[in-house]
Short mmCIF file of C-alpha atoms in Angstrom, two decimals:
data_model
loop_
_atom_site.label_atom_id
_atom_site.label_comp_id
_atom_site.label_asym_id
_atom_site.label_seq_id
_atom_site.Cartn_x
_atom_site.Cartn_y
_atom_site.Cartn_z
CA ALA A 9 154.11 65.33 121.83
CA HIS A 10 154.09 68.98 123.07
CA GLY A 11 157.38 69.14 122.41
CA GLN A 12 156.30 68.44 118.82
CA GLY A 13 153.87 70.48 119.28
CA PHE A 14 156.30 73.94 119.38
CA GLN A 15 158.14 72.06 116.41
CA VAL A 16 154.92 72.60 114.54
CA ALA A 17 154.15 76.07 115.83
CA ALA A 18 157.87 77.15 114.64
CA ARG A 19 156.50 75.35 111.46
CA LYS A 20 159.63 72.68 111.75
CA TRP A 21 157.44 69.92 111.65
CA ASN A 22 154.38 68.93 109.48
CA LEU A 23 150.87 68.68 112.13
CA TRP A 24 150.03 65.50 110.13
CA ALA A 25 153.47 64.03 110.12
CA ALA A 26 153.55 64.65 114.17
CA ILE A 27 150.07 63.27 114.35
CA PHE A 28 151.20 59.87 112.87
CA ALA A 29 154.52 59.88 114.23
CA THR A 30 153.65 60.33 117.70
CA SER A 31 150.71 57.44 117.26
CA LEU A 32 152.87 55.15 115.87
CA GLY A 33 155.21 55.48 118.40
CA SER A 34 152.58 54.86 120.98
CA VAL A 35 151.26 51.99 119.31
CA ILE A 36 154.66 50.08 118.76
CA GLY A 37 155.80 50.90 122.87
CA SER A 38 152.35 49.91 123.52
CA LEU A 39 152.78 46.24 121.59
CA LEU A 40 155.88 45.75 123.26
CA SER A 41 154.54 46.16 126.46
CA TYR A 42 151.13 43.78 125.56
CA TRP A 43 153.86 41.09 124.55
CA MET A 44 155.43 41.00 127.36
CA GLY A 45 152.31 40.47 129.19
CA TYR A 46 150.99 38.20 126.74
CA TYR A 47 153.93 35.92 126.32
CA GLY A 48 155.75 36.17 130.07
CA GLY A 49 152.43 37.17 132.21
CA LYS A 50 150.90 33.96 133.12
CA PRO A 51 154.21 32.39 134.15
CA LEU A 52 155.76 35.56 135.94
CA VAL A 53 152.31 35.57 138.09
CA LEU A 54 152.59 32.04 139.08
CA LYS A 55 156.04 31.53 139.71
CA ALA A 56 156.68 35.20 141.14
CA GLY A 57 153.21 36.62 142.20
CA LYS A 58 153.48 35.72 145.95
CA TYR A 59 156.22 37.94 146.00
CA LEU A 60 153.69 40.44 144.60
CA LEU A 61 151.09 39.45 146.88
CA LEU A 62 149.31 37.89 143.37
CA ASN A 63 147.70 34.59 142.45
CA LYS A 64 146.54 32.50 140.37
CA HIS A 65 142.73 33.71 140.33
CA ASP A 66 144.02 37.21 139.98
CA LEU A 67 145.66 36.37 136.71
CA GLU A 68 142.19 34.43 135.54
CA LEU A 69 139.82 37.74 136.76
CA THR A 70 142.81 39.73 134.34
CA GLU A 71 142.19 37.18 131.56
CA LYS A 72 138.56 37.33 131.88
CA PHE A 73 137.97 40.95 132.11
CA PHE A 74 140.59 41.81 128.97
CA HIS A 75 138.45 38.73 126.85
CA LYS A 76 135.19 40.42 127.35
CA ARG A 77 134.16 44.14 125.41
CA GLN A 78 134.74 46.51 128.72
CA GLY A 79 138.33 45.56 127.99
CA ALA A 80 138.74 47.20 124.92
CA LEU A 81 137.32 50.17 126.94
CA THR A 82 139.37 50.26 129.32
CA ILE A 83 142.33 50.34 127.11
CA LEU A 84 140.58 53.42 125.17
CA ILE A 85 140.03 55.31 128.82
CA SER A 86 143.40 54.34 130.06
CA ARG A 87 145.32 56.51 127.21
CA PHE A 88 143.94 59.61 128.91
CA ILE A 89 145.31 58.87 132.50
CA PRO A 90 148.64 59.64 133.02
CA VAL A 91 150.59 56.74 134.74
CA ILE A 92 147.73 54.12 134.04
CA ARG A 93 148.28 54.53 130.15
CA HIS A 94 152.09 53.69 130.28
CA PHE A 95 151.40 50.23 131.93
CA VAL A 96 147.88 49.06 130.62
CA SER A 97 149.13 47.05 128.23
CA ILE A 98 150.61 44.51 130.11
CA PRO A 99 147.67 43.56 131.80
CA ALA A 100 146.17 43.41 128.61
CA GLY A 101 148.19 40.78 127.24
CA MET A 102 148.10 38.78 130.26
CA GLY A 103 144.69 39.08 129.98
CA LYS A 104 145.19 37.62 126.50
CA MET A 105 143.04 40.45 125.05
CA PRO A 106 142.51 40.04 121.28
CA LEU A 107 145.52 41.79 119.71
CA GLY A 108 142.96 43.56 116.96
CA PRO A 109 140.50 45.65 119.63
CA PHE A 110 144.20 46.10 121.67
CA LEU A 111 145.60 47.69 118.32
CA ALA A 112 142.46 49.70 117.60
CA MET A 113 141.73 51.04 121.20
CA THR A 114 145.55 52.04 121.36
CA PHE A 115 145.71 53.70 118.16
CA ILE A 116 142.36 55.44 118.66
CA GLY A 117 143.11 56.60 122.46
CA ALA A 118 147.29 57.58 121.66
CA THR A 119 145.80 59.36 118.67
CA ILE A 120 143.71 61.67 120.71
CA TRP A 121 145.77 62.19 123.26
CA ASN A 122 148.86 62.89 121.18
CA THR A 123 146.72 65.26 118.49
CA PHE A 124 145.65 67.31 122.21
CA LEU A 125 149.35 67.16 123.52
CA LEU A 126 150.38 68.75 119.78
CA VAL A 127 147.74 71.09 119.51
CA CYS A 128 148.29 72.39 123.44
CA GLY A 129 152.05 72.75 122.35
CA MET A 130 150.90 74.67 119.17
CA LYS A 131 148.34 77.01 120.76
CA LEU A 132 150.05 77.21 124.53
CA ARG A 133 154.10 77.72 123.15
CA GLU A 134 154.33 80.91 125.01
CA HIS A 135 152.26 80.00 128.19
CA TRP A 136 154.01 76.37 127.96
CA PRO A 137 155.62 77.04 131.91
CA THR A 138 152.21 77.64 133.10
CA VAL A 139 150.45 74.22 131.54
CA GLN A 140 153.55 72.67 132.74
CA LYS A 141 152.65 73.65 136.21
CA TYR A 142 148.81 72.35 136.34
CA SER A 143 149.88 69.53 134.81
CA HIS A 144 152.85 68.20 136.96
CA GLN A 145 150.05 68.49 139.71
CA ALA A 146 147.14 66.41 137.77
CA ASP A 147 149.90 64.11 137.56
CA ILE A 148 150.50 64.54 141.59
CA VAL A 149 146.74 63.48 141.88
CA VAL A 150 146.96 60.52 139.92
CA VAL A 151 150.05 59.34 141.35
CA ALA A 152 148.86 59.83 145.01
CA GLY A 153 145.51 57.80 144.07
CA ALA A 154 147.37 55.35 142.64
CA ALA A 155 149.80 55.10 145.26
CA ALA A 156 146.38 54.93 147.98
CA VAL A 157 144.71 51.89 145.90
CA LEU A 158 148.40 50.25 146.28
CA ILE A 159 149.02 50.33 149.34
CA TRP A 160 144.97 48.86 149.79
CA PHE A 161 145.64 46.41 147.61
CA VAL A 162 149.05 45.31 149.65
CA TYR A 163 147.21 45.37 153.00
CA SER A 164 144.52 43.26 151.85
CA ARG A 165 146.30 40.39 151.07
CA TRP A 166 148.58 40.84 153.52
CA PRO A 167 150.35 37.44 154.31
CA GLY A 168 148.72 36.52 157.91
CA LYS A 169 145.70 38.64 157.66
CA SER A 170 142.71 36.36 158.19
CA THR A 171 140.32 35.62 155.38
CA ALA A 172 137.72 36.98 157.64
CA ALA A 173 139.48 40.25 158.01
CA ARG A 174 140.01 40.63 153.90
CA ASN A 175 136.58 39.85 153.43
CA PRO A 176 133.76 40.76 155.51
CA ARG A 177 130.57 40.21 155.26
#
């Protein structure tokens, strides 16, 4: 969206049209991911989950989580987190989160985020290399954190680990 912000600053695009276009694109992409999880998620987890170190219990927890109200809040908050914002729609679909709250939170979160990027592109056009430098550093921190969580997840579920080692009391 920051590239479109450059176009708005150069008066080649209208700000409201850019906000609408980026939000619509975000919702459509998120909806496709949601449907992937909704229609393909459960069979995929039940069939291939053992290769991903996932099980039926994980799927049940995901379904319960996204059926509850905090699933909508999670969708909204996730729209502001690099990397996560691109993947959260799949577990929301797997969890059978109701479509209305999913679309509402996706639209609100994506619109706020896209508007922020558009305004940044407009206001910081001449300083964009500096902004990119810091945004890439933030992405690296988030990716490193996500990698740490993934390593912990794999380690805690590695086949052959005793149940006592996984669930200390």
